[in-house]
mmCIF file of C-alpha atoms in Angstrom:
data_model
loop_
_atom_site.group_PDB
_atom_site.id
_atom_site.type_symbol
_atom_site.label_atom_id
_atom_site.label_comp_id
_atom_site.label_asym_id
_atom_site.label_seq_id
_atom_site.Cartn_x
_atom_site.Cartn_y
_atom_site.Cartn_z
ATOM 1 C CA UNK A 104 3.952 16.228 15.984
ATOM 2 C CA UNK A 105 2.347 15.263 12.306
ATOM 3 C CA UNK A 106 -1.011 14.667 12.726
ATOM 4 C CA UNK A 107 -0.989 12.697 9.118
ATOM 5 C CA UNK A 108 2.641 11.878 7.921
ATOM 6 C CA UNK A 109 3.420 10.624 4.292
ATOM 7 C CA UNK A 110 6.782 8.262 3.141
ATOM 8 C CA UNK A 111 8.553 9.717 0.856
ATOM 9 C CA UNK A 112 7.596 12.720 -0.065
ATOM 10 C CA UNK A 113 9.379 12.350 -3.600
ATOM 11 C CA UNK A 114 9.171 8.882 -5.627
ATOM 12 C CA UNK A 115 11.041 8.675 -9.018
ATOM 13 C CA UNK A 116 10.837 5.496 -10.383
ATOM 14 C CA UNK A 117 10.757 3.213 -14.169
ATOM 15 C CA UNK A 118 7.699 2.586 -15.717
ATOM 16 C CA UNK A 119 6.739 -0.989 -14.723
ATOM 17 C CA UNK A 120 8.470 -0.720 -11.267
ATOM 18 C CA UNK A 121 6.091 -1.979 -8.083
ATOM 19 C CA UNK A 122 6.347 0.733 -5.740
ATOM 20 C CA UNK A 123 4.592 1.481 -2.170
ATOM 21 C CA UNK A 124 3.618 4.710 -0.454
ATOM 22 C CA UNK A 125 3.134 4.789 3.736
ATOM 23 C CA UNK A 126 0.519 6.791 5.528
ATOM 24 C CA UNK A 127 0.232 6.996 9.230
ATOM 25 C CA UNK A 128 -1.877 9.238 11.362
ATOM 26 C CA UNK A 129 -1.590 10.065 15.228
ATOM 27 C CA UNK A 130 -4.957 11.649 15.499
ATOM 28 C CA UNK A 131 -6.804 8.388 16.847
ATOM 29 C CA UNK A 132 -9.158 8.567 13.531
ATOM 30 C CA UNK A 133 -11.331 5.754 12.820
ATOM 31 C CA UNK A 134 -11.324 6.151 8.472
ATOM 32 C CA UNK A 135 -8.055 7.043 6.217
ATOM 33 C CA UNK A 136 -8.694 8.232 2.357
ATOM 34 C CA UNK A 137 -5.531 8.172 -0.657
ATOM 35 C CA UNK A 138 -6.760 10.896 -3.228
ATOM 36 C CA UNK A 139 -4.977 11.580 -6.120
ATOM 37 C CA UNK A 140 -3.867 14.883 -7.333
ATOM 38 C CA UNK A 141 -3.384 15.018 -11.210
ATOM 39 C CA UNK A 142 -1.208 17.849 -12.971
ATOM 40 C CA UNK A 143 -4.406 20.208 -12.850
ATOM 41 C CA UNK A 144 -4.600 20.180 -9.579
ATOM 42 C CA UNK A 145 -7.952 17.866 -9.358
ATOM 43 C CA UNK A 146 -8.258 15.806 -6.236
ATOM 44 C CA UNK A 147 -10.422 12.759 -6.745
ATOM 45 C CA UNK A 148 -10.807 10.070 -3.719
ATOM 46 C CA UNK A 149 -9.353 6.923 -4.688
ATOM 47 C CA UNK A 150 -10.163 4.648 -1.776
ATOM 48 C CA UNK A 151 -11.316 4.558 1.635
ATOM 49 C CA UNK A 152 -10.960 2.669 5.167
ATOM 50 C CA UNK A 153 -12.704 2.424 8.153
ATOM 51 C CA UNK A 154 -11.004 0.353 10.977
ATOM 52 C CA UNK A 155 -9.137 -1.534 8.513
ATOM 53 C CA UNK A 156 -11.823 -2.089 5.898
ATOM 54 C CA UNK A 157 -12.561 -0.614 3.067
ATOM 55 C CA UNK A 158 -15.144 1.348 2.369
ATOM 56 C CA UNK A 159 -14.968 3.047 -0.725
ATOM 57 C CA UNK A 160 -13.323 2.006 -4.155
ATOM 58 C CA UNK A 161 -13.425 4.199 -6.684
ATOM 59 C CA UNK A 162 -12.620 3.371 -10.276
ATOM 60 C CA UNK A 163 -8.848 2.865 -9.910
ATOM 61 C CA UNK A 164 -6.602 -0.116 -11.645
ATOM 62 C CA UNK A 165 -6.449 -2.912 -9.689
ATOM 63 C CA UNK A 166 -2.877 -2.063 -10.081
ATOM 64 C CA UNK A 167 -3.167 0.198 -6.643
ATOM 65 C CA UNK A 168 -3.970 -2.237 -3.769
ATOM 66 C CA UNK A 169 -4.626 -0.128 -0.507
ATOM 67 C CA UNK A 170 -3.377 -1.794 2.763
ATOM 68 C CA UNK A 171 -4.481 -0.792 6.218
ATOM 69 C CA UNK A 172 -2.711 -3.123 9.058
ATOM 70 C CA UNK A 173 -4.111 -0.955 11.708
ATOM 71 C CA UNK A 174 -6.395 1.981 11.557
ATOM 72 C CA UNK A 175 -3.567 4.455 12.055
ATOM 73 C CA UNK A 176 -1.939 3.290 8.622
ATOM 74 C CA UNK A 177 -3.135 3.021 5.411
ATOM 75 C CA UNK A 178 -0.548 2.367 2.918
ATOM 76 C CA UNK A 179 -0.609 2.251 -1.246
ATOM 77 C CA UNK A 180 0.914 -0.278 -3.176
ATOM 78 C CA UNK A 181 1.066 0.204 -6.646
ATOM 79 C CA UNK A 182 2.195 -2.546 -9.255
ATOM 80 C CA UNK A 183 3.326 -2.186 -12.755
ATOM 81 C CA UNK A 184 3.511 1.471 -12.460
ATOM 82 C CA UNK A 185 2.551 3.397 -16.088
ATOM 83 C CA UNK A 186 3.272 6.833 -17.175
ATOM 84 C CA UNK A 187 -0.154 8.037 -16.204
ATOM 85 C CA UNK A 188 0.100 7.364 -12.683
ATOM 86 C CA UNK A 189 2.380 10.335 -12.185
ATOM 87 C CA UNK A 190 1.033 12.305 -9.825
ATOM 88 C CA UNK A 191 0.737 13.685 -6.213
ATOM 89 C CA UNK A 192 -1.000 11.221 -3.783
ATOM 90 C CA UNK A 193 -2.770 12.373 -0.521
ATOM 91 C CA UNK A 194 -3.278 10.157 2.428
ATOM 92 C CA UNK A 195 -6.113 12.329 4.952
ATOM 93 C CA UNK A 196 -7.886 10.784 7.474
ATOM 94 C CA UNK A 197 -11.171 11.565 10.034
ATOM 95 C CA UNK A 198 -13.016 10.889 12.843
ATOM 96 C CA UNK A 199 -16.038 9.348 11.279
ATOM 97 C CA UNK A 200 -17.047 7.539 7.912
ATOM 98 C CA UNK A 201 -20.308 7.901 7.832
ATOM 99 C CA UNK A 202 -20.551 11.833 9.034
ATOM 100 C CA UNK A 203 -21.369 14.574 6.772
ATOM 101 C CA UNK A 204 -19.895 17.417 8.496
ATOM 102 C CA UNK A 205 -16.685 15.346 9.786
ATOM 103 C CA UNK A 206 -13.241 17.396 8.680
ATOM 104 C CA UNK A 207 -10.622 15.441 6.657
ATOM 105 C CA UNK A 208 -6.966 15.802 7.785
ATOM 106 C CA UNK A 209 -4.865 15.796 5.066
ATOM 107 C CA UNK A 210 -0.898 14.500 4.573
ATOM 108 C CA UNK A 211 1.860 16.506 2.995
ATOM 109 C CA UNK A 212 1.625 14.564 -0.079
ATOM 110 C CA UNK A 213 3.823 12.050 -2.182
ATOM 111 C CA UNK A 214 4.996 13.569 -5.257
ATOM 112 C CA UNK A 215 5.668 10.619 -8.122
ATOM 113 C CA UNK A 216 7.536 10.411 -11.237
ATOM 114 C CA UNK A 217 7.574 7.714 -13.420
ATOM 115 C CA UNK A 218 10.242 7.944 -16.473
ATOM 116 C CA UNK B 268 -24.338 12.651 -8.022
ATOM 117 C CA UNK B 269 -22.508 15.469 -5.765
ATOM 118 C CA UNK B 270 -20.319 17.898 -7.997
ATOM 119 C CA UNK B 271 -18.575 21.073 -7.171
ATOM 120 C CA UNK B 272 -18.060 23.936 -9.568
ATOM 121 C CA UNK B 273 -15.788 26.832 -9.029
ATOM 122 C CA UNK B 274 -14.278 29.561 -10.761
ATOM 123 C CA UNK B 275 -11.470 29.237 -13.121
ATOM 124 C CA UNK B 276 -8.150 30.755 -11.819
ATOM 125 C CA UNK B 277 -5.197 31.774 -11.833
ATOM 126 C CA UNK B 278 -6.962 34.608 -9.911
ATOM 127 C CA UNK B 279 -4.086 37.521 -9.550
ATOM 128 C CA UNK B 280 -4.391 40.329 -7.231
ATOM 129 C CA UNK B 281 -2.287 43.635 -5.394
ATOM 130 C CA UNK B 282 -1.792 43.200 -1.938
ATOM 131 C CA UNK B 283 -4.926 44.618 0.256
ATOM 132 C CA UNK B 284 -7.320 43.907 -2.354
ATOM 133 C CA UNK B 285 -10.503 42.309 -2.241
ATOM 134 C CA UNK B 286 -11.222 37.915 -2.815
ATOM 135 C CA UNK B 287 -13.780 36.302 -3.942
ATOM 136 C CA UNK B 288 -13.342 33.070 -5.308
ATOM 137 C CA UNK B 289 -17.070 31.852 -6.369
ATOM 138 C CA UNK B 290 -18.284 27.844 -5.489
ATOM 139 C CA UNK B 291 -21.273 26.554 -6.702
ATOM 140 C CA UNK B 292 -22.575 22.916 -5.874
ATOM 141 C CA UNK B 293 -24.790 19.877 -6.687
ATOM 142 C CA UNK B 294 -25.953 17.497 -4.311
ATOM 143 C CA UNK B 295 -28.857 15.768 -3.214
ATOM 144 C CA UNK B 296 -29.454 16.514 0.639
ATOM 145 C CA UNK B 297 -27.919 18.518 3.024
ATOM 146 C CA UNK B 298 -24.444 18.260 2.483
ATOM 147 C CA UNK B 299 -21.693 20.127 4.796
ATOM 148 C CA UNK B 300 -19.455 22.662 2.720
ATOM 149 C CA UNK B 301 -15.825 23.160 2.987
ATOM 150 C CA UNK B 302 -12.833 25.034 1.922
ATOM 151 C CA UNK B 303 -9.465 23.842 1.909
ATOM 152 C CA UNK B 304 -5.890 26.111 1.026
ATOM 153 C CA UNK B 305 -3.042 24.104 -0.459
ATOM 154 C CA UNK B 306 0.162 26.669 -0.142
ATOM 155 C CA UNK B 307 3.309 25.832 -2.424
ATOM 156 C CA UNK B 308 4.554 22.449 -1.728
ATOM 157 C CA UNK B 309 2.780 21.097 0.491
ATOM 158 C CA UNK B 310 -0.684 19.276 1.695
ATOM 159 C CA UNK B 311 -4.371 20.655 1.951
ATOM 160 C CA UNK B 312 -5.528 22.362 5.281
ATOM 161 C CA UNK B 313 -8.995 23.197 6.117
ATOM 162 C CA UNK B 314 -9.398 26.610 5.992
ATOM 163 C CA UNK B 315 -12.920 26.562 7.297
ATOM 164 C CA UNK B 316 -16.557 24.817 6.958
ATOM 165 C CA UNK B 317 -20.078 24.826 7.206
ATOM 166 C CA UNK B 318 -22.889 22.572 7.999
ATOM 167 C CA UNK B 319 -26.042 23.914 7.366
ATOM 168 C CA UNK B 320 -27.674 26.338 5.315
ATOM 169 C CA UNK B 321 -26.978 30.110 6.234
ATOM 170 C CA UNK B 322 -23.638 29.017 8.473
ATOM 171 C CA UNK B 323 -21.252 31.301 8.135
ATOM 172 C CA UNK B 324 -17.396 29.797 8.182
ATOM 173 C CA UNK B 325 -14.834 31.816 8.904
ATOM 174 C CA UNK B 326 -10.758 31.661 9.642
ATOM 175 C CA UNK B 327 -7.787 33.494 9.006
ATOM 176 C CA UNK B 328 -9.930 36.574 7.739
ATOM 177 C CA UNK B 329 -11.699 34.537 5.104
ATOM 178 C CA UNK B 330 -15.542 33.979 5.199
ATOM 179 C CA UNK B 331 -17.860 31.891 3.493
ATOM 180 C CA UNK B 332 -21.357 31.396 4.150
ATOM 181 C CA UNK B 333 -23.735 28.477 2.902
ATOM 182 C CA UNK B 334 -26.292 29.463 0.848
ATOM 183 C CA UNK B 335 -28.882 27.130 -0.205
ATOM 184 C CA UNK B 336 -30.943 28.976 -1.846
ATOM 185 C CA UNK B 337 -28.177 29.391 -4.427
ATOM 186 C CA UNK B 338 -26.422 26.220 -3.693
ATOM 187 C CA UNK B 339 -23.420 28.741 -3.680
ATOM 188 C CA UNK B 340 -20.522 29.099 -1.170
ATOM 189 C CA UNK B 341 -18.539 31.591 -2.126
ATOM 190 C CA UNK B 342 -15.046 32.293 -0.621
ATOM 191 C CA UNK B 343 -14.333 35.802 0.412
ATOM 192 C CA UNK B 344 -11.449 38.324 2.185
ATOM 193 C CA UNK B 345 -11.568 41.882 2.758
ATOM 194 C CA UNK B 346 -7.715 42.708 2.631
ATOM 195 C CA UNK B 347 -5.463 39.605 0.727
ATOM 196 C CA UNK B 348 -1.943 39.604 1.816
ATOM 197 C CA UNK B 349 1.241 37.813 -0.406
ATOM 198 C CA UNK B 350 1.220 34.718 2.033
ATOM 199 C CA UNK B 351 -2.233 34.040 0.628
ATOM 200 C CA UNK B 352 -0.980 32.965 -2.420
ATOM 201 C CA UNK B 353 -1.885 29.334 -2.545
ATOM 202 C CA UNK B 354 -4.221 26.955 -4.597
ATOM 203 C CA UNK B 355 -7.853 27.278 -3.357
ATOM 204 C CA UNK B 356 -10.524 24.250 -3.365
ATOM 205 C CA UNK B 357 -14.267 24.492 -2.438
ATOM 206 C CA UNK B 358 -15.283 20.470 -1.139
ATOM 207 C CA UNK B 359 -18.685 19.368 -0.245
ATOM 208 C CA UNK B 360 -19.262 16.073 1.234
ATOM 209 C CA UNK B 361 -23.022 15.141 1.032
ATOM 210 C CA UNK B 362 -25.838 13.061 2.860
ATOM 211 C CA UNK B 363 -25.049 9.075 3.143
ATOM 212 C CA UNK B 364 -27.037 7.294 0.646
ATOM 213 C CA UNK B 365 -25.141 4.107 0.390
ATOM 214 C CA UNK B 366 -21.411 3.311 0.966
ATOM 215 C CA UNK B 367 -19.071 5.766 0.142
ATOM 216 C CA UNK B 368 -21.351 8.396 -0.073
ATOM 217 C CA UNK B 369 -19.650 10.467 3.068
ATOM 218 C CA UNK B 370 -16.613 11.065 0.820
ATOM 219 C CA UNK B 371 -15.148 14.399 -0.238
ATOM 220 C CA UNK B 372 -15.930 16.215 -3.728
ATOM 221 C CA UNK B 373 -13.479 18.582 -4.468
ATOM 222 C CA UNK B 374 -13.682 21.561 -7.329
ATOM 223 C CA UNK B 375 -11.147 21.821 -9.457
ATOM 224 C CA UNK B 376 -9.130 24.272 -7.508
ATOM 225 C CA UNK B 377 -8.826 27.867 -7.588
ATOM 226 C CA UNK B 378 -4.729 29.496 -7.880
ATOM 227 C CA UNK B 379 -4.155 32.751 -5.701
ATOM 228 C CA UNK B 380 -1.466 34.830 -6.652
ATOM 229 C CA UNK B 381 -1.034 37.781 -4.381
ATOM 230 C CA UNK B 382 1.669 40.585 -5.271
ATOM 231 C CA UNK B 383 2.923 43.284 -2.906
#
């Protein structure tokens, strides 16, 4: 079984479509992350839950709305999608928030295109 | 604020040759220490971690051991094989000092290329 499972794994879609991305995890984990991975590779943390709140916002377009209806899914809607958001998105998840040593669990990723 | 440094890639090397993929940090505290693989096409796994200074993390033949002194957690393997070829990212994820402080910092990723 998936521990952290991503839908879809490939998203091609016009620039100023609304599109949404689904995360679930089966590991009974209290906080869920998205991170973004640009064409470099960097991975920067875009937003955070803990049992269905959120807990960290990073500087991200209030464009991308995160959505947790339970604490094993964490989905990312994203409005008016631009150019720049083209990218591979990450959905990981953990036992803890607020633990240091913790290990993140991390989805197979959501590849999107926007033409 | 917590930052992660590592070297610059694409790192290339023959099969059975020696890694070492350097990792440097910055945080305040006493922040655990992770690295993570990413192979071809798909998600990150953790490839192993440590949590306080001198641990020593170790999986799949790959060590890395925290070193405060140096703030330096270097990634290392005796003997690389072509199924190591992947993308490479050191991750430290410091002490809480206010919301969102428990959250991953990533380095910019390290690219293996191992040929037979």
């Amino acid at each position: 079984d998936t521990a952290v499972s991503q839908t879809p794994k490939y998203l091609v879609t016009q620039m100023g479509n609304d599109k949404s991305i689904k995360c679930e995890q089966n590991l009974g984990h209290d906080t869920m992350y998205w991170y973004k991975q640009d064409s470099k590779k960097f991975l920067k943390i875009m937003f955070s839950y803990n049992n269905k709140e959120l807990i960290i916002n990073e500087t991200v377009p209030n464009r991308f709305s995160p959505k947790s209806p339970d604490k094993a899914h964490l989905n990312l809607h994203i409005n008016s999608l631009e150019l720049g958001d083209s990218a591979v998105y990450f959905c990981a998840s953990s036992q803890f928030s607020a633990s240091s040593t913790d290990t993140q669990y991390f989805g197979p990723g959501t590849r999107l295109t926007v033409l | 604020g917590n930052s992660v440094t590592q070297m610059e890639g694409p790192v290339t090397l023959s099969e059975e040759a020696f890694l070492t993929i350097n990792c440097t940090y910055t945080a305040t505290g006493y922040p655990s220490l992770f690295w993570y693989v990413q192979y071809p096409g798909e998600g990150l796994q953790l490839l192993l971690k440590a949590t306080k200074a001198d641990d020593k993390g170790s999986n799949k033949g790959f060590e890395a051991t925290y070193r405060k002194e140096t703030t330096s957690f270097h990634l290392e393997k005796g003997s690389v094989q072509v199924s190591d070829s992947a993308v490479y990212f050191c991750a430290l994820r410091g002490a809480y000092s206010g919301a969102g402080s428990y959250q991953l910092t990533f380095g910019k990723g390290t690219k293996l290329s191992v040929i037979p």
